[in-house]
Amino acid sequence: MYFRLIWALAVKEFLALLRDKRSRFVIIGPPIIQLLVFGFAASYDLNNVPVAVYNEDLGEASRELVSRIDGSPNFEIVAYITHDRELAPLIDSRDVLLVLHIDQRFSSKLLQGTSAPVQVILDGRNSNTAMMAMNYVNRIILDYNLSWLASQNKSGSVAILQTRAWYNENLQSNWFIVPGIVGLLTLLVTLLVTALSVAREREAGTFDQLLVTPLRPIQILIGKAIPGMIIGILEATLIIVVMVTLFDIPLRGSLGALYLGILLFLLSAVGVGLMISAISVTQQQAVMGAFLFMVPAIVLSGFATPIANMPQFVQWLTYLDPLRYFLVIVRGVTLEGSSFSLLLNQYWPMAIIGIATLSLAGWLFRNRMY
Amino acid sequence: MSAIALKFSAVSKTFSSEGRQLSALDKVSFSIQPGRVTGLIGPDGAGKTTLLRLAAGLLLPDTGNIHVLGIDAIAEPLTVQSSISYMPQRFGLYEDLSVQENLDLYADLQGLSRIERPARYAQLMKMTGLAPFAQRLAGQLSGGMKQKLGLACTLVHSPQLLLLDEPTVGVDPVSRRELWQIIYLQVQEAGMTVLLSTAYLDEAERCDEVLLLHQGKLLDQGKPAKFSHSVEGRTFLVTAKDLGHRRLQEMLSRAPGVLDALIEGEAVRLVMETIEQPRVEVLLPGQKDIHITTVSPRFEDAFIARLKIRQTNPVTEFSSQLTIDLEKNDEVISVKNLQRRFDDFIAVNNVSFSVRRGEIFGLLGANGAGKSTTFRMLCGLLPASSGELAVAGYDLRRAAASARGRIGYMAQKFSLYSNLSVIQNLRFFSSAYGLRGKEQKTRLEWALTTFALKSFQDANAGDLPLGYKQRLSFAAALMHEPDILFLDEPTSGVDPLARRGFWARTNALAEAGVTVLVTTHFMEEANYCDRLVIMADGEVLASGTPLSMKLRARTAKNPDPTMEDAFIQLIEKRQQTLDTAP
Amino acid sequence: MNSLAHMRLVGLIRKESLQILRDPSSIAIAFVMPVVLLFLFGYGVSLDAKHIPLGIVIEQPDRETQSLAGAFERSEFFSPQHFSVIQTAQQALKEHQIDGIVWLRSNFSAQLLSNSAAPIGVIVNGVDSNQANITQRYIEGTWFAWLTHYAESRGQSLTMPVTLEQRVWFNTALSSRLFLVPGLIAIVMTLIGSLLTAMVVAREWERGTMEAMMVTPLRRSEILAGKLIPYFVLGMGGMLFSVAIAVWQFHVPLHGSFWLLMISSALFMLVALAIGLLISIVSKNQFVAGLLAIIVTFLPAFILSGFLFDIHSMPSWIQFITYLVPARYFVAILQTLFLAGDVWSVVLPNIGALLIMSLFYFSLVWRKFHKRLE
């Protein structure tokens, strides 16, 4: 009896949500489109960065350096300039991100065995991109130096770095971002579905009708949580399938460990959503509330920038963010093949957040019945 | 300026929903003379709202032409809209603005000059009785007061043509009287033309002319008296000494030759199928002390005679036998010194009454008198500030959830799921009360057939005509066969035919032992109650049987007062004492 | 008639303003959200790694290995942990205790002293590829510095054949705060213009207030203006507030002219409002409008605008999509105006694009918005 009532409510929630063609569409269509677009767009790897070369040197050595830049997939030389005054407009107008300036005595200095400087002028407006580009230039110069030294037989005794990257052998940034999008989109849809569920009924007056039925607040809570959970699980599954098939992201760990994570993550997301819903009087407030939670949750989760780089105080805040734990789990299971026991420390905080928010939502239900 | 205020020429309109074509209006043609008040009447779903929306230029007809004040409403909707006012059924008040701010907004939008405003506002405030609440947010007003505010916003200026869609639904009789005065004043002073749809047939009687719409077709147009004339000689009043009026009505409605039997005061009004003097032996064989007098026909009689399909089979409500012990005449609902404050405003003050098992108990009062607040407290939706209340021995706010399974609640405002279909709503609410399997199936079937919802079963509840929404709400409240029913204005906006069916059903329920607590604005309906209280400003003004209320209102001038007279007298008396009080 | 139109419009605007003031969520979006976002991005988010936990495996401690380890210990980029066997270090990497390993095998010193190439094993956790790249670069830097130092200590000179001089324009310190904070203004305005407006108008459809509006003498243009003006003001208020925080709290310089900032913001606001209106007209339901606004305006402003991710590096079909995202143009203007100044070659084309977009979306709104119920 107890569970039949909950089930009846959950079925009603589903119908209310999915009967409308437009609601059905916004739950399924856009997240997939988002995954596709963002999966390809959200990347820190730089390709075809427009550069200009200002080569005043006529020697062989500088041509060799320029051809290395040209050969790199990261850069695309869009202009060769011959004069100082051409430089500023190119950068100002964002036609190029950087200019490689090779001094006229470059080759001669190099042959003399003294340091030959190369100047890089960067557009710092997007500091992140600038830094990345700088990294690439650095690596090219390093390679160049090593091969120059080798060709001059000057290497002497050197220690050589043999670098390997684990889990993401080619350091593709979409291997990092796309699993993160699983968490982001699942959170978005689940949070909105649950945050609006009670607010919508309050606005339409149907919540009263619900409260006079023998349903207990706790049953209403569970009945409202179930659709969020199920939609979240389906959404996550759909995105994971697209992720594995389209983006070729490996799934190295066990699905069990992943789905336990999804379940606990959804529990906490649903808890937060219902809490927002219980506080809100109107749907507008519910959406804005969901938003005020979601944006910091995404920023603080380590989705785009590492938590370790944040100030200590902010790092403490991230412990309240369920997405933080979930991202470790998705990335762990997909890329690292993490086992259940290795992820244990990610599971229990989400469970605690879920239980805390759901209890609070339940309490708010009872105490805000009028 | 054209000589015709509104002209429809062969206007048709169909809506398609989920592949089905629904014909809302079918080749409707009519014209309305300026300076007249025209009533638009017809059963629920007749196409009244569609007609008004077309006239307001909100919809485009499939075929035909519409001319408003000589302007083509299809080609120039904006020109039309600047010379008319239209009040939609669900008037769009901004609930987060105060009463005054809503009025100001519509005054601005309608271009009412600042000089005219004070006088106009005062007049509207008097009509609606909203003056004390001017600073309150519209969202915090009671349902009836919201409706009145909507009216006030519409009437803020005098348009050439005024279109009102069920303007008086949920409005109390005192305010309705004021409203009609305002309308007629403007018609006389400014030559305004009014077209209004209504479910109150006494209002139709006050119109200069009536349009009768049925299933999208215009059946007739003419003066109300012309309609009434058609049932001349077929209307009678029956009184019986030994029978209760409810029992009498039930027997008469099944008697041969009777088209309609309606409780009117302590008597029953009859409309016969043919012009013949009814005989007691035929109507009520074996009954004594029966008096039959001929009365002059009313509009409502004609309406019923025209549209009613005679129903002979008795009303059977409950598939299973109720387990109510009728022997015990105990108190089911008791309220003692109930009070509810919202900040410094006292919505319900010191209210006490009790309701016995199997009784129909009425809560009457002006809008904002505190009826709905009392209801919400009884249903456990709102905590009482002080006082005691018990429903079936429980305070529902604290009692176990299963106690709520014994009550059925029908809210004032439509509060079922608008985007679920009729059948889905019924299924959900029956499940929520624990019905399932075969039992649920039979109850669903019962609800669809008794409330004539079959043809709408897959339509979204939100898209139903107003009257059907009310039926659906009533059905949903009855799915689990509750033994206590709370009905908050159950018949608002329901056509007279459906209202009869509703009360027949409620009566049958009460006979079967169900306790019914009901609020209503149809004062004639108060006669169905066994006992009632009249409330004003959160307090109980009077309580007793309908007969005792009417007896109290008897004066030399009015020896046989109606319930409405009694009500208005009570309210006005109170107003006088309040005015004279320091 | 003109004064009547004026009265109607003023009435509508007053109504809308009162509603904004009464609903805490509107104010929260316009003034709390910018603060939260700016502080999060200004203080919380950084790609500049420091103190990367690094495992150093020294299988056989001696002078050479100690000297190399010392180089890592002195670097501000690393906080090294020492291991003696590779297995424990690898376990630590798996458990996310360290982000990378530098592995000096037992024969490292011997190889180094015998003048043959001595391999240093480096393993990084590549999950966060960006972070892994940065870690690698820091390791390389430390290694190269040590190599030069080591050569000198042995009397050899190891001059770098090519040295790199970097000169960064506009944001000399390459501080991510300086570029993130201006971009955020676009996000804040998208929120107010599109999300809030879409919700508010959808609510009018849902509550039936739109029907009441439609039968008043209000013209289509007046209804639209009545919505646009208050939210335009709110959005510009949010913008000015964000600019104030950016300039005074985060010391982001505003090199460009203020009036150019106002003009381009106003244009962007119009585009955002038009999209918000369009969404609400199409959806007429708050749930759909909210979700649609987030997905069509907010997320693209975040990801496809060049605010966080470089547009050049995206696949060309996505680059094509970014042309449809108004925030793309506005972010470019903002970053240029704040950090570079009035660079007409950037500002003009982008303003032109915003102008075209606002015209396009408004004509769409105009065509879709009827004073009818169907």
Short mmCIF file of N, CA and C in Angstrom, two decimals, chain B residues 20-69:
data_model
loop_
_atom_site.label_atom_id
_atom_site.label_comp_id
_atom_site.label_asym_id
_atom_site.label_seq_id
_atom_site.Cartn_x
_atom_site.Cartn_y
_atom_site.Cartn_z
N ARG B 20 -7.88 15.22 -33.48
CA ARG B 20 -9.33 15.28 -33.56
C ARG B 20 -9.78 16.70 -33.84
N GLN B 21 -10.83 16.83 -34.61
CA GLN B 21 -11.37 18.14 -34.89
C GLN B 21 -12.54 18.39 -33.96
N LEU B 22 -12.49 19.49 -33.24
CA LEU B 22 -13.59 19.83 -32.37
C LEU B 22 -14.23 21.10 -32.90
N SER B 23 -15.49 21.00 -33.20
CA SER B 23 -16.17 22.17 -33.71
C SER B 23 -16.68 22.98 -32.54
N ALA B 24 -16.14 24.19 -32.39
CA ALA B 24 -16.53 25.03 -31.26
C ALA B 24 -17.70 25.93 -31.64
N LEU B 25 -17.65 26.45 -32.86
CA LEU B 25 -18.76 27.27 -33.33
C LEU B 25 -19.10 26.82 -34.75
N ASP B 26 -20.38 26.77 -35.03
CA ASP B 26 -20.80 26.26 -36.32
C ASP B 26 -21.76 27.27 -36.97
N LYS B 27 -21.27 27.98 -37.95
CA LYS B 27 -22.06 28.95 -38.73
C LYS B 27 -22.95 29.82 -37.85
N VAL B 28 -22.33 30.54 -36.96
CA VAL B 28 -23.10 31.38 -36.05
C VAL B 28 -23.27 32.76 -36.67
N SER B 29 -24.49 33.22 -36.75
CA SER B 29 -24.76 34.57 -37.24
C SER B 29 -25.69 35.28 -36.27
N PHE B 30 -25.36 36.49 -35.92
CA PHE B 30 -26.27 37.31 -35.13
C PHE B 30 -25.77 38.73 -35.17
N SER B 31 -26.61 39.65 -34.73
CA SER B 31 -26.10 41.00 -34.56
C SER B 31 -26.70 41.59 -33.29
N ILE B 32 -25.94 42.49 -32.70
CA ILE B 32 -26.34 43.08 -31.44
C ILE B 32 -26.45 44.59 -31.62
N GLN B 33 -27.57 45.12 -31.16
CA GLN B 33 -27.79 46.56 -31.27
C GLN B 33 -26.98 47.28 -30.20
N PRO B 34 -26.53 48.47 -30.51
CA PRO B 34 -25.78 49.21 -29.49
C PRO B 34 -26.66 49.60 -28.30
N GLY B 35 -26.00 49.78 -27.15
CA GLY B 35 -26.73 50.23 -25.98
C GLY B 35 -27.57 49.14 -25.32
N ARG B 36 -27.29 47.91 -25.65
CA ARG B 36 -28.05 46.80 -25.07
C ARG B 36 -27.16 45.93 -24.21
N VAL B 37 -27.77 45.24 -23.27
CA VAL B 37 -27.05 44.22 -22.52
C VAL B 37 -27.53 42.87 -23.02
N THR B 38 -26.60 42.11 -23.58
CA THR B 38 -26.96 40.82 -24.16
C THR B 38 -26.31 39.71 -23.36
N GLY B 39 -27.11 38.73 -23.01
CA GLY B 39 -26.58 37.59 -22.26
C GLY B 39 -26.28 36.45 -23.21
N LEU B 40 -25.16 35.80 -22.97
CA LEU B 40 -24.77 34.65 -23.78
C LEU B 40 -24.89 33.45 -22.87
N ILE B 41 -25.85 32.60 -23.16
CA ILE B 41 -26.03 31.46 -22.27
C ILE B 41 -26.02 30.17 -23.05
N GLY B 42 -25.80 29.11 -22.33
CA GLY B 42 -25.76 27.80 -22.95
C GLY B 42 -25.07 26.86 -22.00
N PRO B 43 -25.26 25.57 -22.21
CA PRO B 43 -24.62 24.62 -21.30
C PRO B 43 -23.10 24.68 -21.41
N ASP B 44 -22.43 23.97 -20.49
CA ASP B 44 -20.97 23.94 -20.50
C ASP B 44 -20.48 23.40 -21.83
N GLY B 45 -19.50 24.06 -22.39
CA GLY B 45 -18.92 23.59 -23.63
C GLY B 45 -19.73 23.97 -24.85
N ALA B 46 -20.61 24.96 -24.72
CA ALA B 46 -21.45 25.33 -25.85
C ALA B 46 -20.69 26.19 -26.85
N GLY B 47 -19.55 26.77 -26.44
CA GLY B 47 -18.77 27.61 -27.35
C GLY B 47 -18.83 29.09 -26.97
N LYS B 48 -19.25 29.37 -25.72
CA LYS B 48 -19.41 30.76 -25.30
C LYS B 48 -18.07 31.50 -25.27
N THR B 49 -17.06 30.84 -24.66
CA THR B 49 -15.76 31.49 -24.54
C THR B 49 -15.15 31.74 -25.92
N THR B 50 -15.28 30.76 -26.80
CA THR B 50 -14.74 30.91 -28.15
C THR B 50 -15.38 32.12 -28.84
N LEU B 51 -16.71 32.23 -28.67
CA LEU B 51 -17.41 33.34 -29.31
C LEU B 51 -16.87 34.68 -28.81
N LEU B 52 -16.68 34.78 -27.50
CA LEU B 52 -16.19 36.05 -26.94
C LEU B 52 -14.77 36.35 -27.38
N ARG B 53 -13.95 35.30 -27.42
CA ARG B 53 -12.56 35.51 -27.85
C ARG B 53 -12.50 35.95 -29.31
N LEU B 54 -13.39 35.40 -30.11
CA LEU B 54 -13.43 35.81 -31.52
C LEU B 54 -13.81 37.28 -31.61
N ALA B 55 -14.82 37.67 -30.80
CA ALA B 55 -15.27 39.06 -30.85
C ALA B 55 -14.17 40.01 -30.39
N ALA B 56 -13.31 39.52 -29.49
CA ALA B 56 -12.24 40.37 -28.99
C ALA B 56 -11.03 40.37 -29.92
N GLY B 57 -11.11 39.63 -31.01
CA GLY B 57 -10.01 39.59 -31.95
C GLY B 57 -8.84 38.74 -31.48
N LEU B 58 -9.10 37.87 -30.50
CA LEU B 58 -8.02 37.01 -30.00
C LEU B 58 -7.89 35.73 -30.80
N LEU B 59 -8.96 35.38 -31.50
CA LEU B 59 -8.91 34.19 -32.34
C LEU B 59 -9.34 34.60 -33.74
N LEU B 60 -8.91 33.81 -34.71
CA LEU B 60 -9.36 34.03 -36.07
C LEU B 60 -10.38 32.96 -36.42
N PRO B 61 -11.52 33.35 -37.00
CA PRO B 61 -12.49 32.32 -37.37
C PRO B 61 -12.02 31.56 -38.61
N ASP B 62 -12.51 30.32 -38.76
CA ASP B 62 -12.17 29.56 -39.96
C ASP B 62 -12.90 30.15 -41.17
N THR B 63 -14.17 30.39 -40.95
CA THR B 63 -14.94 31.03 -42.02
C THR B 63 -15.83 32.11 -41.41
N GLY B 64 -16.36 32.96 -42.24
CA GLY B 64 -17.29 33.97 -41.76
C GLY B 64 -16.63 35.29 -41.45
N ASN B 65 -17.47 36.28 -41.13
CA ASN B 65 -16.99 37.62 -40.86
C ASN B 65 -17.46 38.10 -39.51
N ILE B 66 -16.61 38.90 -38.88
CA ILE B 66 -16.98 39.49 -37.60
C ILE B 66 -16.77 40.99 -37.70
N HIS B 67 -17.80 41.73 -37.38
CA HIS B 67 -17.66 43.19 -37.34
C HIS B 67 -17.97 43.68 -35.95
N VAL B 68 -17.00 44.40 -35.40
CA VAL B 68 -17.19 44.96 -34.07
C VAL B 68 -17.25 46.47 -34.24
N LEU B 69 -18.38 47.07 -33.84
CA LEU B 69 -18.57 48.51 -33.97
C LEU B 69 -18.29 48.95 -35.41
#
